[in-house]
Short mmCIF file of C-alpha atoms and ligand atoms in Angstrom, two decimals:
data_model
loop_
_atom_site.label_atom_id
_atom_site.label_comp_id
_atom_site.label_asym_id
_atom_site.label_seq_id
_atom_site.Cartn_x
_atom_site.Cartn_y
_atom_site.Cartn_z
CA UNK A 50 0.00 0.00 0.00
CA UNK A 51 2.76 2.33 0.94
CA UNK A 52 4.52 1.69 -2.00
CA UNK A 53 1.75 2.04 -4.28
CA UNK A 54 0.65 5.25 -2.41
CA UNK A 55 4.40 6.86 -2.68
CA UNK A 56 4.25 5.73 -7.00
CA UNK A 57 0.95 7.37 -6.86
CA UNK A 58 1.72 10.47 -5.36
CA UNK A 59 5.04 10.54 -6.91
CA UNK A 60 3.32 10.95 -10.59
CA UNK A 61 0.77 13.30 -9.33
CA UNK A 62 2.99 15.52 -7.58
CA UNK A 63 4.77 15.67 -10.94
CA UNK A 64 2.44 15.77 -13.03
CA UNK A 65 0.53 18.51 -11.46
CA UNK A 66 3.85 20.10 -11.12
CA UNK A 67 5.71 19.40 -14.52
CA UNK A 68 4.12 22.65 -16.17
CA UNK A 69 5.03 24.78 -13.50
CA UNK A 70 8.84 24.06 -14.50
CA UNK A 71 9.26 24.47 -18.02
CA UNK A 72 12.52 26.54 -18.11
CA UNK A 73 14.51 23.39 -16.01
CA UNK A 74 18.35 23.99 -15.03
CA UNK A 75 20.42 22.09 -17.49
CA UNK A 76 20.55 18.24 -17.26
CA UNK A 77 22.88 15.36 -18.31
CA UNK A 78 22.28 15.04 -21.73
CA UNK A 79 22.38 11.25 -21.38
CA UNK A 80 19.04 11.47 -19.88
CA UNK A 81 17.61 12.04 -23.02
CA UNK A 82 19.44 9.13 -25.17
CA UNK A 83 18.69 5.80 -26.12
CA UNK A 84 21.40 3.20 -25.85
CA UNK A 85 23.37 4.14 -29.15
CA UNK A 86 23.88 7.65 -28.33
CA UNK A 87 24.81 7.50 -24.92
CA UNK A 88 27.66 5.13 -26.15
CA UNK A 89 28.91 7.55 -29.00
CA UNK A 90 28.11 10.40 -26.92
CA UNK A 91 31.33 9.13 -24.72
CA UNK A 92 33.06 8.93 -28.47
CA UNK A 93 33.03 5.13 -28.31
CA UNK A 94 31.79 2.96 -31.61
CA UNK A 95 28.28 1.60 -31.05
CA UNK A 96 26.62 -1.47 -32.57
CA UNK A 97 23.16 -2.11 -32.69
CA UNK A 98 21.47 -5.72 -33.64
CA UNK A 99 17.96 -7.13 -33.22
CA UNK A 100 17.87 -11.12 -32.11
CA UNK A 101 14.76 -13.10 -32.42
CA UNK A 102 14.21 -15.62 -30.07
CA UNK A 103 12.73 -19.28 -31.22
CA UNK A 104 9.29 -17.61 -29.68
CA UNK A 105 9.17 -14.57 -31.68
CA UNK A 106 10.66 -11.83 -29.09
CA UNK A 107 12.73 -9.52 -31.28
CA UNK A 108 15.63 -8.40 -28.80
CA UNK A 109 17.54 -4.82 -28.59
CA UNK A 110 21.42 -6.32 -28.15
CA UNK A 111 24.17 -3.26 -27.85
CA UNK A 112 27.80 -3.43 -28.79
CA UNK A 113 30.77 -1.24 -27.80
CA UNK A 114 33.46 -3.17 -30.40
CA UNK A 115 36.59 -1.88 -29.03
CA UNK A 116 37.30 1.22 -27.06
CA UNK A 117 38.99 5.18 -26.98
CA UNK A 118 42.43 3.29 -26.22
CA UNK A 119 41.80 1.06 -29.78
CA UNK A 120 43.43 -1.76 -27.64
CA UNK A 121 43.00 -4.51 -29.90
CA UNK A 122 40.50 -2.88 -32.31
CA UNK A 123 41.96 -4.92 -35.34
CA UNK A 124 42.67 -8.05 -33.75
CA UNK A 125 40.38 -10.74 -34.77
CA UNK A 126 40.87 -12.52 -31.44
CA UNK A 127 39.31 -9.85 -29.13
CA UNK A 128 37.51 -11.79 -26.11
CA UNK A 129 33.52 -10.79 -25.83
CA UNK A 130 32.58 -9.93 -22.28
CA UNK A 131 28.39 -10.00 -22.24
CA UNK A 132 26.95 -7.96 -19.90
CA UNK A 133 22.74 -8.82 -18.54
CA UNK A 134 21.09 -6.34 -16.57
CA UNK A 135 18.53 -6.83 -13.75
CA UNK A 136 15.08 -6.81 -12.92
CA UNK A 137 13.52 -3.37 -14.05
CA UNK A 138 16.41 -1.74 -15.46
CA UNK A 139 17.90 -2.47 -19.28
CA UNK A 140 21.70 -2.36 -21.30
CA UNK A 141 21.71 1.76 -19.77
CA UNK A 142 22.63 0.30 -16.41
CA UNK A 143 26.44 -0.41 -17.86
CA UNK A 144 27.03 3.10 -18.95
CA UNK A 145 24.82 5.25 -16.90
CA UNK A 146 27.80 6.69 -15.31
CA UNK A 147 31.00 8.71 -16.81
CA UNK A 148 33.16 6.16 -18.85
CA UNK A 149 35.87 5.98 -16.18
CA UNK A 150 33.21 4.44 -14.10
CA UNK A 151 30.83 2.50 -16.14
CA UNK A 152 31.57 -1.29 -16.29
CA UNK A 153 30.94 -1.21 -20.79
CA UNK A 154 33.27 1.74 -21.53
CA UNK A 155 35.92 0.33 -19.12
CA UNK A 156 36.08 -3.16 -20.37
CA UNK A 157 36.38 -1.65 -23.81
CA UNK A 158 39.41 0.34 -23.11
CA UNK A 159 40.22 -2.74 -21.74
CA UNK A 160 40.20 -4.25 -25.04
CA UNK A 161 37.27 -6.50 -24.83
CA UNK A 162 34.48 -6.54 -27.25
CA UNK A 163 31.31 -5.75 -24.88
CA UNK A 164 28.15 -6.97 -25.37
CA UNK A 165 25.10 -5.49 -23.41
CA UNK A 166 21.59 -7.59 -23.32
CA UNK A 167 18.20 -6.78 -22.98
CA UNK A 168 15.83 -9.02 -21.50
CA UNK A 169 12.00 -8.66 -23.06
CA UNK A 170 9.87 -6.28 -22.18
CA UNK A 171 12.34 -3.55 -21.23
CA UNK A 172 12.68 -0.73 -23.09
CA UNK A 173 14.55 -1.93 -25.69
CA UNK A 174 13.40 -5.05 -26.26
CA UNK A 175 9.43 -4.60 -26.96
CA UNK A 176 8.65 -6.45 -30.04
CA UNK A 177 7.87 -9.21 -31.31
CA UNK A 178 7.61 -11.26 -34.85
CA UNK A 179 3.89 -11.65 -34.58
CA UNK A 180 2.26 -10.43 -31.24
CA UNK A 181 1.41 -6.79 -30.67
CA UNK A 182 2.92 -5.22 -27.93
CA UNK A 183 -0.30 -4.31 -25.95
CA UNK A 184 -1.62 -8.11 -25.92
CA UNK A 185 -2.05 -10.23 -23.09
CA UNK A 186 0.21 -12.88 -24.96
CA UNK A 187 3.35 -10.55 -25.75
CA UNK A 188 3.30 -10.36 -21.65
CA UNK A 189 2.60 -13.39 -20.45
CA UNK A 190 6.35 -14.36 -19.45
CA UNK A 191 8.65 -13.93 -16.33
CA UNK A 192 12.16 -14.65 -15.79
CA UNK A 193 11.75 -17.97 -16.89
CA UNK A 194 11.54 -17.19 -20.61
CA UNK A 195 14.27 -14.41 -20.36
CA UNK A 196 16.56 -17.90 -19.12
CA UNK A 197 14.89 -20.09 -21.79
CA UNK A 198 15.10 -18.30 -25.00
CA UNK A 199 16.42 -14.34 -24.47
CA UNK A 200 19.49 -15.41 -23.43
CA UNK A 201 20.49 -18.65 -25.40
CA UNK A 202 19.49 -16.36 -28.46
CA UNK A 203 21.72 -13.65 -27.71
CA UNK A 204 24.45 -15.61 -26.56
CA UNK A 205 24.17 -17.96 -29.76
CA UNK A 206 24.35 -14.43 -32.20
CA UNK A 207 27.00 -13.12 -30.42
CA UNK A 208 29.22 -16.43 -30.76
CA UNK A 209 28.19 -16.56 -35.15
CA UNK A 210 28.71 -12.97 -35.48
CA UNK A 211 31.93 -12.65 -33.51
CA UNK A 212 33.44 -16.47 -34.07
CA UNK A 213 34.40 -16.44 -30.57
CA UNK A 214 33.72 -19.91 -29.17
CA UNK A 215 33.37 -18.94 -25.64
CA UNK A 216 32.37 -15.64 -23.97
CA UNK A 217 32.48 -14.06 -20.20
CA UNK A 218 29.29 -13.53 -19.08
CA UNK A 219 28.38 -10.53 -16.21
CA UNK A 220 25.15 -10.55 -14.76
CA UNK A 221 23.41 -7.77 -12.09
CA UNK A 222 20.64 -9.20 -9.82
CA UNK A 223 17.98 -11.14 -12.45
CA UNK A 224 20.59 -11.09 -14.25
CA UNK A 225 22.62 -13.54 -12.66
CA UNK A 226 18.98 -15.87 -11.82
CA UNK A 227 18.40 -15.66 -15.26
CA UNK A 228 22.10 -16.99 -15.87
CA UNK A 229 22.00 -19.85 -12.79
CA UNK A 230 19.24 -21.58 -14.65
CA UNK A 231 20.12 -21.14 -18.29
CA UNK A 232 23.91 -22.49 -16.89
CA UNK A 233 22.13 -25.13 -14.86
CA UNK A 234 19.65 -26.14 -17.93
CA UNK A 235 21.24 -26.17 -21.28
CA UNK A 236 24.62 -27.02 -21.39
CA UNK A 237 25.18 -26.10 -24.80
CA UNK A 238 25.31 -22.77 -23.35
CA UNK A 239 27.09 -23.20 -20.43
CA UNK A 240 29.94 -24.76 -22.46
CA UNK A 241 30.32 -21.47 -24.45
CA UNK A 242 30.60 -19.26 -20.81
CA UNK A 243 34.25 -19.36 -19.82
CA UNK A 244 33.79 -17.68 -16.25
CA UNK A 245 30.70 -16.24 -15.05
CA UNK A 246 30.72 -13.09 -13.03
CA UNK A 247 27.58 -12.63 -10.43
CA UNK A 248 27.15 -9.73 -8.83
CA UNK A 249 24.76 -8.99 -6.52
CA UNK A 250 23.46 -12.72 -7.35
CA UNK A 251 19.54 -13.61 -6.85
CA UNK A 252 18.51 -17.13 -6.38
CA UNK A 253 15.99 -18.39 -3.71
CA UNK A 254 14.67 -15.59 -1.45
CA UNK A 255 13.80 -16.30 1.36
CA UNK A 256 15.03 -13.51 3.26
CA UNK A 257 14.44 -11.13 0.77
CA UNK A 258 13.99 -7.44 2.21
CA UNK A 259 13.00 -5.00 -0.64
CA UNK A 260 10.02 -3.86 -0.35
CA UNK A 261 9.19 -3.64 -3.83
CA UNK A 262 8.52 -7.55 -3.83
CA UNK A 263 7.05 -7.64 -0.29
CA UNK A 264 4.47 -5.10 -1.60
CA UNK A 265 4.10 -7.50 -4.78
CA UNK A 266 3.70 -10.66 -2.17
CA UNK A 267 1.18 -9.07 -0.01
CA UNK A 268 -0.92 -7.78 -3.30
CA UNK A 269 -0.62 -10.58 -5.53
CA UNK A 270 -4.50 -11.21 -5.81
CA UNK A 271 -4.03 -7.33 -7.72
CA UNK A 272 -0.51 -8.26 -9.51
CA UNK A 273 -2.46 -11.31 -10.42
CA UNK A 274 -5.24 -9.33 -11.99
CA UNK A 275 -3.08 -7.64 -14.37
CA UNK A 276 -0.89 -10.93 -15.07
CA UNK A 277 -0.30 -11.37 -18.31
CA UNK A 278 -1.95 -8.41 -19.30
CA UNK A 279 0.17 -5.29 -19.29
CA UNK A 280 3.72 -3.61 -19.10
CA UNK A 281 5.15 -3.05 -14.84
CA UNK A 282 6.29 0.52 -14.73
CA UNK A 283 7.26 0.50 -18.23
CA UNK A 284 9.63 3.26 -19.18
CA UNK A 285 7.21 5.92 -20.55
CA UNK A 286 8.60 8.79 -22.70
CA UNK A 287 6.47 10.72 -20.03
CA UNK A 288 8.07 9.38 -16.73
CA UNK A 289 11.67 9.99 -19.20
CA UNK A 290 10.54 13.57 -18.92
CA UNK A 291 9.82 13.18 -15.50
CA UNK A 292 13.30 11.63 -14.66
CA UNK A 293 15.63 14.13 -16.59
CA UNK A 294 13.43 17.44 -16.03
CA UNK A 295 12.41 17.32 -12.83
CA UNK A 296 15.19 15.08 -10.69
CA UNK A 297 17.53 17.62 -11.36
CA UNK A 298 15.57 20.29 -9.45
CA UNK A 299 16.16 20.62 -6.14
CA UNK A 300 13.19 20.15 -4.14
CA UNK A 301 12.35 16.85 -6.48
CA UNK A 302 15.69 15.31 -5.58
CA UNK A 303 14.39 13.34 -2.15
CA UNK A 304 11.24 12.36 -4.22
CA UNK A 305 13.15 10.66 -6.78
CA UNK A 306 15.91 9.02 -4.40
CA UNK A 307 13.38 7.99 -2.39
CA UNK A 308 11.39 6.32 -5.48
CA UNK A 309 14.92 4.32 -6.62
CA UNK A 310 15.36 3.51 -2.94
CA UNK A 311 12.13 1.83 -2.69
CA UNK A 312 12.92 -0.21 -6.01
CA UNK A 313 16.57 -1.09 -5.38
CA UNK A 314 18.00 -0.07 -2.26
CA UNK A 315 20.63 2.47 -2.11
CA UNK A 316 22.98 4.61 -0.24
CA UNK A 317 23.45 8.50 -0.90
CA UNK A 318 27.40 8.79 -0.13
CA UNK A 319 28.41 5.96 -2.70
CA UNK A 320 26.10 7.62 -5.29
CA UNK A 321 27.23 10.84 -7.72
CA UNK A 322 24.02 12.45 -6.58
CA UNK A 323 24.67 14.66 -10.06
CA UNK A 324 23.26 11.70 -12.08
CA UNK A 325 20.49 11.48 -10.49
CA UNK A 326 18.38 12.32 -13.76
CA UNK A 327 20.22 9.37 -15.60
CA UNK A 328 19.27 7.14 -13.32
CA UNK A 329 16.01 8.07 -12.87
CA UNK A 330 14.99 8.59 -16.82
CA UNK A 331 16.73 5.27 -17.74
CA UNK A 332 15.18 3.33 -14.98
CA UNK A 333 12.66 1.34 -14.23
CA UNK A 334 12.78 -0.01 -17.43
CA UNK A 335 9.91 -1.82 -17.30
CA UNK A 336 9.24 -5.90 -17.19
CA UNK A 337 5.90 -7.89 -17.28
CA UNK A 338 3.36 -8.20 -14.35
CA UNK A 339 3.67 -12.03 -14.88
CA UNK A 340 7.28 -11.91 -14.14
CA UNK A 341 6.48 -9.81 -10.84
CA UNK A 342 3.98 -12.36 -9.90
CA UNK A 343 7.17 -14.97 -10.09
CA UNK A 344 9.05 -13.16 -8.05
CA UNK A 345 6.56 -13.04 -5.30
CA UNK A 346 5.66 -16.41 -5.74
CA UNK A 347 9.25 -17.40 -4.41
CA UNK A 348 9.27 -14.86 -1.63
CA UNK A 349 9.69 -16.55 2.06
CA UNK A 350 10.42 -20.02 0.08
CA UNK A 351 14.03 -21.51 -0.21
CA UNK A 352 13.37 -22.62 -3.15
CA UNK A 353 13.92 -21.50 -7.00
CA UNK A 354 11.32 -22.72 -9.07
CA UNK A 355 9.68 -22.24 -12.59
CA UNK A 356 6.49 -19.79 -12.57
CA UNK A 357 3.44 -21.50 -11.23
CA UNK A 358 0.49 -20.90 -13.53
CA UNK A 359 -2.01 -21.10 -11.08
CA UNK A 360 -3.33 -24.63 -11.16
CA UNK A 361 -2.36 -28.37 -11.58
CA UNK A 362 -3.98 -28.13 -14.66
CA UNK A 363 -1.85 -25.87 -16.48
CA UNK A 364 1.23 -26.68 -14.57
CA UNK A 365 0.62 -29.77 -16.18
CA UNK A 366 -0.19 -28.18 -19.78
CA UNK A 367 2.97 -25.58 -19.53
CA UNK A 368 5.42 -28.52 -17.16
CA UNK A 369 4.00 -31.99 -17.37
CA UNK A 370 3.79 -32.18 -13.96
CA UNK A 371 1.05 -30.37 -11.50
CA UNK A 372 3.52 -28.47 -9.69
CA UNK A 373 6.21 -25.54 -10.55
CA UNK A 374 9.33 -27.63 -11.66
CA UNK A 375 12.36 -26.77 -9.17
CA UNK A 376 15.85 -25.16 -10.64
CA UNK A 377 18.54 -26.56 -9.04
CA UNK A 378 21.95 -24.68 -9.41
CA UNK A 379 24.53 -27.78 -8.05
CA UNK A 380 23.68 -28.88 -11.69
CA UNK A 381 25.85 -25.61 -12.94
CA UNK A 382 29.78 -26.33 -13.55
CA UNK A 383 30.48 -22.80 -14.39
CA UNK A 384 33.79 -21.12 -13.24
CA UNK A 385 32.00 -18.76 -11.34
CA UNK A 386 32.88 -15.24 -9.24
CA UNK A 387 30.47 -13.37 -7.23
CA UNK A 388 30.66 -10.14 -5.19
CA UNK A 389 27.23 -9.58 -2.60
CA UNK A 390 26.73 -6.72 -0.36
CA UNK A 391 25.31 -7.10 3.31
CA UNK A 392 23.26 -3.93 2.79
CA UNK A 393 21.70 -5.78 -0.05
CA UNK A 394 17.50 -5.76 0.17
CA UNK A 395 17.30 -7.88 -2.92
CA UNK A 396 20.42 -10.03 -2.65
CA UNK A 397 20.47 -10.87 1.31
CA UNK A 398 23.09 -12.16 2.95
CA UNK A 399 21.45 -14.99 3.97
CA UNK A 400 20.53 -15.94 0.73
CA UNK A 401 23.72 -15.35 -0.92
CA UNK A 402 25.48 -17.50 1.90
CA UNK A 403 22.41 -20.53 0.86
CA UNK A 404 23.35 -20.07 -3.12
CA UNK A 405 27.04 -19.95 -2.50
CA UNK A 406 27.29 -23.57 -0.82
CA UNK A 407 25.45 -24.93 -3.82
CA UNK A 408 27.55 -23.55 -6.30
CA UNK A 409 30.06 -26.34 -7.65
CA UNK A 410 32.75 -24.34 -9.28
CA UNK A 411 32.81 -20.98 -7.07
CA UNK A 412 36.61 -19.33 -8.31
CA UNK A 413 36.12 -16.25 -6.45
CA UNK A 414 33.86 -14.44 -3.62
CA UNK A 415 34.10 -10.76 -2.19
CA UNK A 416 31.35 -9.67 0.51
CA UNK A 417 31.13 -5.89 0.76
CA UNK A 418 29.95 -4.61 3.78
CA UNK A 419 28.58 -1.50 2.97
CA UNK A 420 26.92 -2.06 -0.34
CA UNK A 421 23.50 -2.45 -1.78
CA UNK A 422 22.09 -3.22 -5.04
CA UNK A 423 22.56 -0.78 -6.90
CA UNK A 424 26.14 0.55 -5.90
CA UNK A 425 27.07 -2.42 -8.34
CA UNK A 426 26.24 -0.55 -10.70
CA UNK A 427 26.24 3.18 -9.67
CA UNK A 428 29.04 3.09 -6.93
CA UNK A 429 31.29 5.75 -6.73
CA UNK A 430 34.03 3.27 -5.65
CA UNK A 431 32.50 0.08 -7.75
CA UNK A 432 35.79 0.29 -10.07
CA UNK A 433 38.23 -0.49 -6.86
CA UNK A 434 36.00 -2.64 -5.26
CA UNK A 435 34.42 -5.01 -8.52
CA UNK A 436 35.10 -4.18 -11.94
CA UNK A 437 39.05 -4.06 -11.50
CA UNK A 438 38.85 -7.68 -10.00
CA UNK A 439 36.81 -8.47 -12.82
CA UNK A 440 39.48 -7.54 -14.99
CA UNK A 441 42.55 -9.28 -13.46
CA UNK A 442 40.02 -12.62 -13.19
CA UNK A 443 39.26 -12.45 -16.96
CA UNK A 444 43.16 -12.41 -17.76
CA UNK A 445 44.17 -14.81 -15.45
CA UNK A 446 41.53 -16.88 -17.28
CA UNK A 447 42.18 -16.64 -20.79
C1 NAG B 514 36.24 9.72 -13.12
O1 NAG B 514 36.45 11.01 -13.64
C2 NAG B 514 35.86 12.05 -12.86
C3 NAG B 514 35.99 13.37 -13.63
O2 NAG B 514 37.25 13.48 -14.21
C4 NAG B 514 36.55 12.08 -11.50
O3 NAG B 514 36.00 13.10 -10.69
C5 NAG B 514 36.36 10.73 -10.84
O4 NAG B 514 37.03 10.65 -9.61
C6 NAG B 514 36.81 9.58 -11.72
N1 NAG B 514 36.38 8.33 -11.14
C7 NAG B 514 37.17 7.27 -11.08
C8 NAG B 514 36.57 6.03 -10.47
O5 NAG B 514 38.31 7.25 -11.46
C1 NAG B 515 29.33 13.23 -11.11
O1 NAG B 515 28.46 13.58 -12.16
C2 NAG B 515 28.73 14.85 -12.73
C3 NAG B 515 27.63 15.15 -13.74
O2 NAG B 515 27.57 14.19 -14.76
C4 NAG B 515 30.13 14.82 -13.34
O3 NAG B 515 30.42 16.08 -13.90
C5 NAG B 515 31.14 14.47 -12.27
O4 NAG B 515 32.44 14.36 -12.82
C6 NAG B 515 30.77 13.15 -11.61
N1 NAG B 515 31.66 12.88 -10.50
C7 NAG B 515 32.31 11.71 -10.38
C8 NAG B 515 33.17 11.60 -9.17
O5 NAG B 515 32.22 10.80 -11.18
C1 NAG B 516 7.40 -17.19 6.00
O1 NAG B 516 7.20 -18.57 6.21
C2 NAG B 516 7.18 -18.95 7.58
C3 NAG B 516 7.01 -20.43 7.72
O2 NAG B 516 7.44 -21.11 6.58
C4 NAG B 516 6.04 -18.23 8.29
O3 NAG B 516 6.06 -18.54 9.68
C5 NAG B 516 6.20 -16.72 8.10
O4 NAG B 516 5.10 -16.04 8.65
C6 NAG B 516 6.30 -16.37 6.62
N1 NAG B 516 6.60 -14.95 6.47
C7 NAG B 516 5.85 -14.13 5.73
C8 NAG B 516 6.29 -12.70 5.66
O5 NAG B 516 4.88 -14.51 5.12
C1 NAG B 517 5.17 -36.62 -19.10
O1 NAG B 517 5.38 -37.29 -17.87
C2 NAG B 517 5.13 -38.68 -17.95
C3 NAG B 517 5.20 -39.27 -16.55
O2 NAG B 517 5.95 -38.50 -15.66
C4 NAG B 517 6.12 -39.32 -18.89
O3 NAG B 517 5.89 -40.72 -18.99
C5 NAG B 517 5.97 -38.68 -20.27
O4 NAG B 517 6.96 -39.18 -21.14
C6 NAG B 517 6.10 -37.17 -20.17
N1 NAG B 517 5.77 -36.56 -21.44
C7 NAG B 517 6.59 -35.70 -22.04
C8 NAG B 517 6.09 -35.14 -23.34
O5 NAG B 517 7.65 -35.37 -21.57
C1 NAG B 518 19.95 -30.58 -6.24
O1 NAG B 518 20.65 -31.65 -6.82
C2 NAG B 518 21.58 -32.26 -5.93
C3 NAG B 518 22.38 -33.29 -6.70
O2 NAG B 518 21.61 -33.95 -7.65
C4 NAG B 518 20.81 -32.88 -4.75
O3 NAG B 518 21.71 -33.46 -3.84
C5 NAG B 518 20.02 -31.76 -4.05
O4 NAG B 518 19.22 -32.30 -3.02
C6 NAG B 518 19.15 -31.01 -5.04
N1 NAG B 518 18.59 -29.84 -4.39
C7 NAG B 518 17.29 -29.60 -4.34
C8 NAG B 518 16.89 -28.33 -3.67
O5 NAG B 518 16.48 -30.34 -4.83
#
């Protein structure tokens, strides 16, 4: 209720308000961009490709080739690193910040060829072959099809177009769920990841804090309603106006830090406060209500399992069995690397602790005391305390 009640307000207040502020102080231009011209806004060479998935999703996959240092840039062997955002947020979250501290731009002055997903249903990745974009059947998918087709189809483009056999895969939050049970489930894929970097990793949830999915759990007869149905908080060129007009003025700022704190979790001090309106245009990026339903179908259970449709009757249509099939992640052999933060509301300790005893071929794992969620991505300090590890793990493994 809260929650819904704080959105609520939240678009009233600016709606009400939005006229009032026409003549707004300069913003980051990146608030305003799509993928492609944030990346050659930072003068760095951007790809664009669509990937269709065996059921029809047409996916937005971004490319930074090489980058400003040209490290590599005509060597045929340059190593792809593929990067999968999280729940609610799209490809932006890699390059939201300056290039010195955004993971994409640093691994491509690192000479990698960087690959940035996007599952359906975000932003970028909201069409499909046959199904219209406002039907109930374009939504009806969680997390489980974003593992079962979006990310065997990106992962298989990126190996024909590049030739590179195997990749390095870096997942945020659902990204890294998405990756335990595509890893865990078809090891043709798995074969082709040569070390798989979690951060901020999501499996069961049990002790699961953020109140965005508490909210969901305690309303799911609502969420429920709209399953399969509709777009959640889909990134609206409205609520981009909101985002990069209106964060930037001052007495908006605790409005829209408290709006990402109730979705991710996050920490003033470790953020550049300054890109506030980046954040806030780019994200949420939007997902389906069915895969919000999922999530709060797991919450208080220790288990991981596959979306429950609602009776034994289709579980048995959709699973041949009556139940929600469970994932089980000791089936992954992955190399695998994983950084968690004890502030973490999605990723709780607790949880973390549970998934890393079950996973078989765990190279590497950093706990952070004082981060959440999102300082992952965002942190002012994420380059010392993640992506230069990254780094030195990917050359010690090539
Ligand atoms: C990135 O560059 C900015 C501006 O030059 C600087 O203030 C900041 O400290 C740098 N960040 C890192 C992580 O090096
Ligand atoms: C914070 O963001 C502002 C605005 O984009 C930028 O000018 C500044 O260099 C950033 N500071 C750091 C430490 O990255
Ligand atoms: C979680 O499950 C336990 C028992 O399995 C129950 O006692 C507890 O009330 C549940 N918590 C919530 C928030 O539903
Ligand atoms: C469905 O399950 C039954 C019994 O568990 C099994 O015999 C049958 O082969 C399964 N069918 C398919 C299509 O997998
Ligand atoms: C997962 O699989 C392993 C090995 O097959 C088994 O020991 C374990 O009990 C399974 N876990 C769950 C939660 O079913």
């Amino acid at each position: 209720m809260w929650y819904l009640f704080k959105v609520m307000s939240f678009i009233l207040t600016l709606g009400t308000a939005h006229g009032a502020f026409r003549y707004k102080r300069s913003v980051n231009p990146e608030a305003n961009m799509n993928i492609r011209q944030i990346i050659s806004y930072w003068g760095y060479p951007d790809e664009e490709y669509n990937v269709v998935t065996e059921d029809g999703y047409i996916l937005g996959l971004y490319r930074i080739p090489y980058g400003k240092t040209k490290i590599g840039k005509n060597s045929a062997q340059r190593l792809v690193v593929y990067l999968q955002h999280g729940l609610l947020t799209s490809a932006s979250s890699w390059i939201s910040n300056l290039p010195n501290n955004s993971l994409g731009f640093i691994l491509a002055d690192a000479g990698y060829d960087v690959w940035m997903g996007n599952s359906r249903g975000t932003t970028w990745s909201r069409k499909h072959m046959y199904l219209k974009t406002n039907s109930k059947e374009f939504w009806a998918f969680s997390f489980d099809e974003m593992a079962k087709y979006d990310l065997p189809a990106s992962i298989d483009f990126i190996v024909k177009q590049t030739g590179q056999e195997e990749i390095f895969y870096v997942g945020h939050s659902q990204g890294t769920t998405i990756a335990f049970i595509t890893f865990s489930t078809i090891p043709k894929i798995a074969e082709r990841i040569k070390v798989f970097f979690a951060l901020a990793p999501v499996f069961s949830i049990k002790y699961l804090r953020s109140p965005l999915i508490k909210i969901a759990y305690k309303w799911k007869s609502v969420i429920k309603f709209f399953s399969g149905n509709k777009a959640f908080l889909p990134n609206t060129a409205f609520k981009r106006l909101i985002g990069s007009k209106l964060c930037p003025l001052k007495i908006f700022r605790k409005t829209c830090r408290d709006f990402l704190f109730t979705l991710y979790g996050y920490d003033p001090k470790n953020l550049n406060m300054s890109r506030m309106d980046v954040y806030m245009s780019q994200n949420p990026a939007g997902t389906s209500f069915q895969n919000i339903l999922h999530w709060s179908q797991l919450f208080n259970s220790s288990y991981m399992k596959a979306f429950d449709w609602g009776s034994p009757a289709l579980n048995l249509i959709h699973y041949n069995q009556t139940t929600a099939p469970l994932y089980n992640v000791t089936n992954m052999k992955v190399s695998t690397a994983t950084w968690n933060g004890e502030n973490d509301l999605m990723a709780d300790p607790d949880d973390t602790g549970i998934l890393l005893s079950e996973i078989t071929n765990l190279i590497y794992h950093k706990t952070i005391s004082y981060y959440n969620h999102i300082d992952f991505l965002f942190g002012l300090d994420v380059y010392q305390q993640v992506y230069q590890e990254i780094i030195d793990i990917i050359q010690r493994n090539i």
